Amino acid sequence: GTRPDGYHEVSMLMQAISLCDIVTVGSDGDLRGCSALRGGPEGAGSILTPADLEYGEKDLVWKAAVMMAGTFRPQSIIRTAPGSTKSQSGGLQEIRGIHGVNISVEKHIPAAAGLAGGSADAAAVMIGLARLWNVLRAAEERVLQTDSDCLLKILLPLAAELGSDIPFCIASQLGHPAAIASGTGTDLEFVQPQDFGVELFFSDFTVPDKTKSVYSELKDSDCTPLRDIRAFLAAQTLGEKRRLMGNHLQAPAERLMMRQLGCPDTGSLRAAKKLPEDAMLCGA
């Protein structure tokens, strides 16, 4: 259902899989010589700017770096002159760069595939910067920067401000690879991960702002039957689990595909090999 804040109330099982991007976070000295170096020229001190990242100011990696810098290292933020154009983030003056930070991202997760690739990269940046800046010591928690549960406690509230699936991406990278997510997706109950393989199929279906488009297409009738996640977790065989699997966003996503591709029904989508038999939509 739709919440008063415009978001949807969700209940879903989220689980990390082995497919991953490679994100490297460091200061100027840490990454010098790295083939994917981001930042200023050698010897000039590193400055991370939106231009260093694929999607500029809209890139979740940039937003994660700005959030971390603003929270834990505000002196590293380089702003434009007073009176310049305001940014869309909290009414602050536009941020030109972050001093002393280099970030490289080697992409393997397909974009806009419902696999939270951008969110996982943002989570990795948050964790990397927290360790680079020794956030645990600054927070006077435990000194050991490898204390994952302590770091999780610090980063989860920030992650929830950045994106609904970023808290899970933080948790999965800090030792909790599966969770039941509720609320807008930010309320997490950690569970045992499911032990079976998955096969990923990538459609060539694209729409602008895919997530928003699919949610906008959602109808009340799409939200039945209710899915029992705990029954799925308790099921002993893959056959039992398959009968309990489902995604309420599948029907609206397929309707969008049918309209775009001119297919009369989902059967013709599969006949055109746009969808494999028994495929289930990834993501929410």
Coordinates of C-alpha atoms in Angstrom, one line a residue:
G1 CA 0.0 0.0 0.0
T2 CA 0.9 3.7 -0.4
R3 CA 2.1 5.5 2.7
P4 CA 1.3 9.1 3.6
D5 CA 4.8 10.1 2.6
G6 CA 4.2 8.8 -0.9
Y7 CA 6.4 5.8 -0.5
H8 CA 5.1 2.2 -0.6
E9 CA 4.9 -0.1 2.4
V10 CA 7.0 -3.2 1.5
S11 CA 7.7 -6.6 2.9
M12 CA 10.5 -8.5 1.1
L13 CA 13.3 -10.8 1.5
M14 CA 16.6 -9.3 0.5
Q15 CA 19.8 -11.4 0.0
A16 CA 23.3 -10.7 -1.2
I17 CA 24.6 -12.8 -4.1
S18 CA 28.1 -13.3 -5.5
L19 CA 27.8 -10.9 -8.4
C20 CA 29.6 -7.7 -7.4
D21 CA 31.3 -4.4 -8.4
I22 CA 34.8 -3.6 -7.1
V23 CA 34.9 -0.3 -5.2
T24 CA 38.2 1.1 -3.9
V25 CA 38.3 4.0 -1.4
G26 CA 41.4 5.8 -0.2
S27 CA 43.3 9.0 0.3
D28 CA 45.8 10.3 -2.2
G29 CA 48.7 8.1 -1.1
D30 CA 46.5 5.0 -0.8
L31 CA 45.5 4.9 -4.4
R32 CA 48.4 6.5 -6.3
G33 CA 49.2 4.4 -9.2
C34 CA 45.8 2.8 -9.3
S35 CA 44.6 2.5 -12.9
A36 CA 41.2 3.7 -12.0
L37 CA 42.4 6.7 -9.9
R38 CA 39.9 9.4 -9.3
G39 CA 40.9 12.9 -8.1
G40 CA 43.6 15.4 -8.7
P41 CA 47.0 14.9 -10.4
E42 CA 49.8 13.2 -8.5
G43 CA 51.4 15.5 -6.0
A44 CA 48.5 18.0 -6.1
G45 CA 46.4 16.3 -3.5
S46 CA 43.3 14.3 -4.4
I47 CA 40.0 16.1 -4.9
L48 CA 36.9 14.0 -5.7
T49 CA 34.4 15.9 -7.9
P50 CA 31.1 14.9 -9.5
A51 CA 32.9 14.9 -12.9
D52 CA 35.0 11.9 -11.7
L53 CA 31.8 9.7 -11.5
E54 CA 29.6 8.3 -14.2
Y55 CA 26.4 10.1 -13.3
G56 CA 27.9 13.3 -11.9
E57 CA 26.0 14.9 -9.0
K58 CA 23.2 12.3 -9.4
D59 CA 25.6 9.4 -8.8
L60 CA 24.9 7.5 -5.6
V61 CA 28.6 7.2 -5.0
W62 CA 29.0 11.0 -5.0
K63 CA 25.9 11.4 -2.8
A64 CA 27.3 8.8 -0.3
A65 CA 30.7 10.6 -0.3
V66 CA 29.1 14.0 0.3
M67 CA 26.9 12.6 3.1
M68 CA 29.9 11.0 4.8
A69 CA 32.1 14.1 4.4
G70 CA 29.4 16.4 5.7
T71 CA 28.9 14.1 8.8
F72 CA 32.4 13.1 9.7
R73 CA 34.9 15.3 7.8
P74 CA 33.2 18.7 7.0
Q75 CA 36.6 20.4 6.6
S76 CA 37.3 18.2 3.5
I77 CA 34.3 19.7 1.6
I78 CA 35.2 22.3 -1.1
R79 CA 32.2 24.6 -1.8
T80 CA 31.5 27.3 -4.4
A81 CA 31.7 30.9 -3.5
P82 CA 28.9 32.4 -1.4
G83 CA 25.9 33.5 -3.5
S84 CA 26.3 30.8 -6.1
T85 CA 23.6 28.4 -7.2
K86 CA 22.2 26.3 -4.4
S87 CA 22.3 22.5 -4.5
Q88 CA 19.2 20.3 -4.1
S89 CA 20.7 18.7 -1.1
G90 CA 19.5 20.3 2.1
G91 CA 19.8 23.8 0.7
L92 CA 23.5 23.8 1.1
Q93 CA 25.8 25.7 -1.2
E94 CA 26.9 23.6 -4.1
I95 CA 29.7 21.2 -3.2
R96 CA 32.5 21.4 -5.8
G97 CA 34.6 18.5 -4.4
I98 CA 35.9 16.6 -1.4
H99 CA 39.6 17.0 -0.6
G100 CA 41.8 14.0 0.2
V101 CA 39.5 11.3 -1.2
N102 CA 39.9 9.0 -4.2
I103 CA 37.3 6.5 -5.3
S104 CA 37.4 4.0 -8.1
V105 CA 34.4 1.8 -9.2
E106 CA 34.9 -1.3 -11.5
K107 CA 31.4 -2.2 -12.7
H108 CA 30.1 -5.7 -13.1
I109 CA 26.5 -5.4 -12.0
P110 CA 24.2 -4.3 -14.8
A111 CA 22.6 -0.9 -14.3
A112 CA 18.9 -0.6 -13.7
A113 CA 18.5 -4.4 -13.3
G114 CA 16.8 -4.4 -9.9
L115 CA 20.0 -5.7 -8.4
A116 CA 20.9 -2.6 -6.3
G117 CA 24.3 -2.1 -8.0
G118 CA 24.4 1.6 -7.5
S119 CA 23.2 1.2 -3.9
A120 CA 25.8 -1.4 -3.2
D121 CA 28.5 0.9 -4.5
A122 CA 27.3 3.7 -2.3
A123 CA 27.3 1.4 0.7
A124 CA 30.9 0.3 -0.1
V125 CA 31.9 4.0 -0.2
M126 CA 30.3 4.7 3.1
I127 CA 32.1 1.8 4.7
G128 CA 35.3 2.6 3.1
L129 CA 35.3 6.3 4.1
A130 CA 34.2 5.3 7.7
R131 CA 37.3 3.2 7.9
L132 CA 39.6 5.7 6.1
W133 CA 38.5 8.4 8.6
N134 CA 38.5 6.1 11.6
V135 CA 34.9 6.9 12.4
L136 CA 34.7 4.4 15.2
R137 CA 37.4 6.2 17.1
A138 CA 35.8 9.6 16.5
A139 CA 32.5 8.3 17.8
E140 CA 34.3 7.0 20.9
E141 CA 32.7 3.6 20.3
R142 CA 35.3 0.8 20.0
V143 CA 38.7 1.6 18.7
L144 CA 38.9 -1.4 16.3
Q145 CA 37.8 -0.3 12.9
T146 CA 36.9 -3.9 12.0
D147 CA 34.1 -4.0 14.6
S148 CA 31.3 -4.4 12.0
D149 CA 28.3 -4.3 14.4
C150 CA 29.5 -1.0 15.8
L151 CA 30.0 0.4 12.3
L152 CA 26.6 -0.9 11.3
K153 CA 25.0 1.0 14.1
I154 CA 26.6 4.3 13.0
L155 CA 26.0 4.0 9.3
L156 CA 22.4 2.6 9.1
P157 CA 20.6 5.8 9.9
L158 CA 22.7 7.7 7.3
A159 CA 22.1 5.0 4.7
A160 CA 18.3 5.2 5.2
E161 CA 18.5 8.9 4.3
L162 CA 20.3 8.2 1.1
G163 CA 18.1 5.4 -0.3
S164 CA 15.7 2.7 0.8
D165 CA 17.9 -0.3 -0.2
I166 CA 21.2 1.2 1.0
P167 CA 20.8 0.1 4.6
F168 CA 20.6 -3.6 3.5
C169 CA 23.6 -3.1 1.2
I170 CA 25.5 -1.7 4.2
A171 CA 24.4 -4.7 6.4
S172 CA 25.2 -7.3 3.7
Q173 CA 28.8 -6.0 3.4
L174 CA 29.2 -6.0 7.2
G175 CA 28.3 -9.7 7.7
H176 CA 24.5 -9.9 7.4
P177 CA 23.8 -11.2 3.9
A178 CA 20.0 -11.7 4.2
A179 CA 17.2 -9.8 5.9
I180 CA 13.5 -9.3 5.9
A181 CA 13.0 -5.6 4.9
S182 CA 9.9 -3.7 5.8
G183 CA 8.6 -0.1 6.1
T184 CA 10.1 1.6 3.0
G185 CA 12.7 -1.1 3.0
T186 CA 14.9 0.4 5.7
D187 CA 13.7 -1.7 8.6
L188 CA 15.8 -4.8 8.7
E189 CA 15.4 -8.2 10.5
F190 CA 18.5 -10.3 9.8
V191 CA 17.8 -13.9 8.9
Q192 CA 19.8 -16.9 7.7
P193 CA 20.6 -16.7 3.9
Q194 CA 19.0 -19.1 1.5
D195 CA 21.4 -21.8 0.2
F196 CA 20.6 -22.2 -3.4
G197 CA 21.9 -20.8 -6.7
V198 CA 20.1 -18.2 -8.9
E199 CA 20.3 -17.6 -12.6
L200 CA 20.1 -14.0 -13.7
F201 CA 18.4 -13.1 -17.0
F202 CA 18.7 -9.5 -18.3
S203 CA 16.0 -8.1 -20.5
D204 CA 16.7 -5.3 -22.9
F205 CA 13.5 -3.6 -21.6
T206 CA 14.3 0.0 -20.6
V207 CA 12.1 2.9 -19.4
P208 CA 13.1 6.3 -18.0
D209 CA 13.2 6.2 -14.1
K210 CA 12.3 2.5 -14.1
T211 CA 11.6 2.1 -10.4
K212 CA 9.2 5.1 -10.3
S213 CA 7.5 4.0 -13.5
V214 CA 6.8 0.5 -12.1
Y215 CA 5.5 1.7 -8.8
S216 CA 3.2 4.2 -10.6
E217 CA 1.8 1.3 -12.6
L218 CA 1.0 -0.7 -9.5
K219 CA -2.7 -1.5 -8.8
D220 CA -4.4 -2.8 -5.7
S221 CA -5.2 -6.0 -7.6
D222 CA -1.5 -6.6 -8.2
C223 CA -0.9 -6.9 -4.5
T224 CA -2.6 -10.3 -4.1
P225 CA -2.0 -12.9 -2.9
L226 CA 0.0 -11.8 0.1
R227 CA 3.4 -13.5 0.3
D228 CA 4.4 -15.3 3.4
I229 CA 8.1 -14.7 3.7
R230 CA 8.5 -16.7 6.9
A231 CA 6.8 -19.7 5.3
F232 CA 9.3 -19.3 2.4
L233 CA 12.2 -19.3 4.8
A234 CA 10.9 -22.4 6.6
A235 CA 10.2 -24.4 3.5
Q236 CA 12.6 -27.3 3.2
T237 CA 12.7 -28.0 -0.6
L238 CA 13.2 -25.8 -3.6
G239 CA 9.9 -26.9 -5.0
E240 CA 8.1 -25.7 -1.8
K241 CA 10.0 -22.4 -1.9
R242 CA 9.1 -21.8 -5.6
R243 CA 5.4 -22.1 -4.8
L244 CA 5.8 -19.4 -2.1
M245 CA 7.9 -17.0 -4.3
G246 CA 6.5 -13.9 -5.9
N247 CA 6.9 -10.2 -6.5
H248 CA 3.9 -7.8 -6.5
L249 CA 5.8 -5.5 -8.9
Q250 CA 6.0 -8.2 -11.6
A251 CA 2.6 -7.6 -13.1
P252 CA 3.0 -3.8 -13.5
A253 CA 6.5 -4.3 -14.9
E254 CA 5.1 -6.7 -17.5
R255 CA 2.3 -4.3 -18.4
L256 CA 4.9 -1.6 -19.1
M257 CA 6.9 -4.1 -21.2
M258 CA 3.8 -5.1 -23.2
R259 CA 2.9 -1.5 -24.0
Q260 CA 6.4 -0.6 -25.0
L261 CA 6.9 -3.7 -27.1
G262 CA 3.4 -3.9 -28.5
C263 CA 2.8 -7.4 -27.1
P264 CA -0.9 -8.3 -26.4
D265 CA -0.1 -10.5 -23.4
T266 CA 2.6 -11.9 -21.2
G267 CA 2.6 -15.1 -23.2
S268 CA 3.7 -13.2 -26.3
L269 CA 6.4 -11.5 -24.3
R270 CA 7.8 -15.0 -23.5
A271 CA 7.4 -16.2 -27.0
A272 CA 9.4 -13.2 -28.2
K273 CA 12.1 -14.3 -25.7
K274 CA 11.7 -11.0 -23.8
L275 CA 11.0 -13.0 -20.6
P276 CA 12.1 -16.6 -19.9
E277 CA 9.5 -19.0 -18.5
D278 CA 9.0 -18.9 -14.7
A279 CA 11.3 -15.8 -14.4
M280 CA 10.6 -13.6 -11.4
L281 CA 11.3 -9.9 -11.3
C282 CA 14.4 -8.8 -9.3
G283 CA 14.2 -5.8 -7.0
A284 CA 11.4 -3.5 -5.8

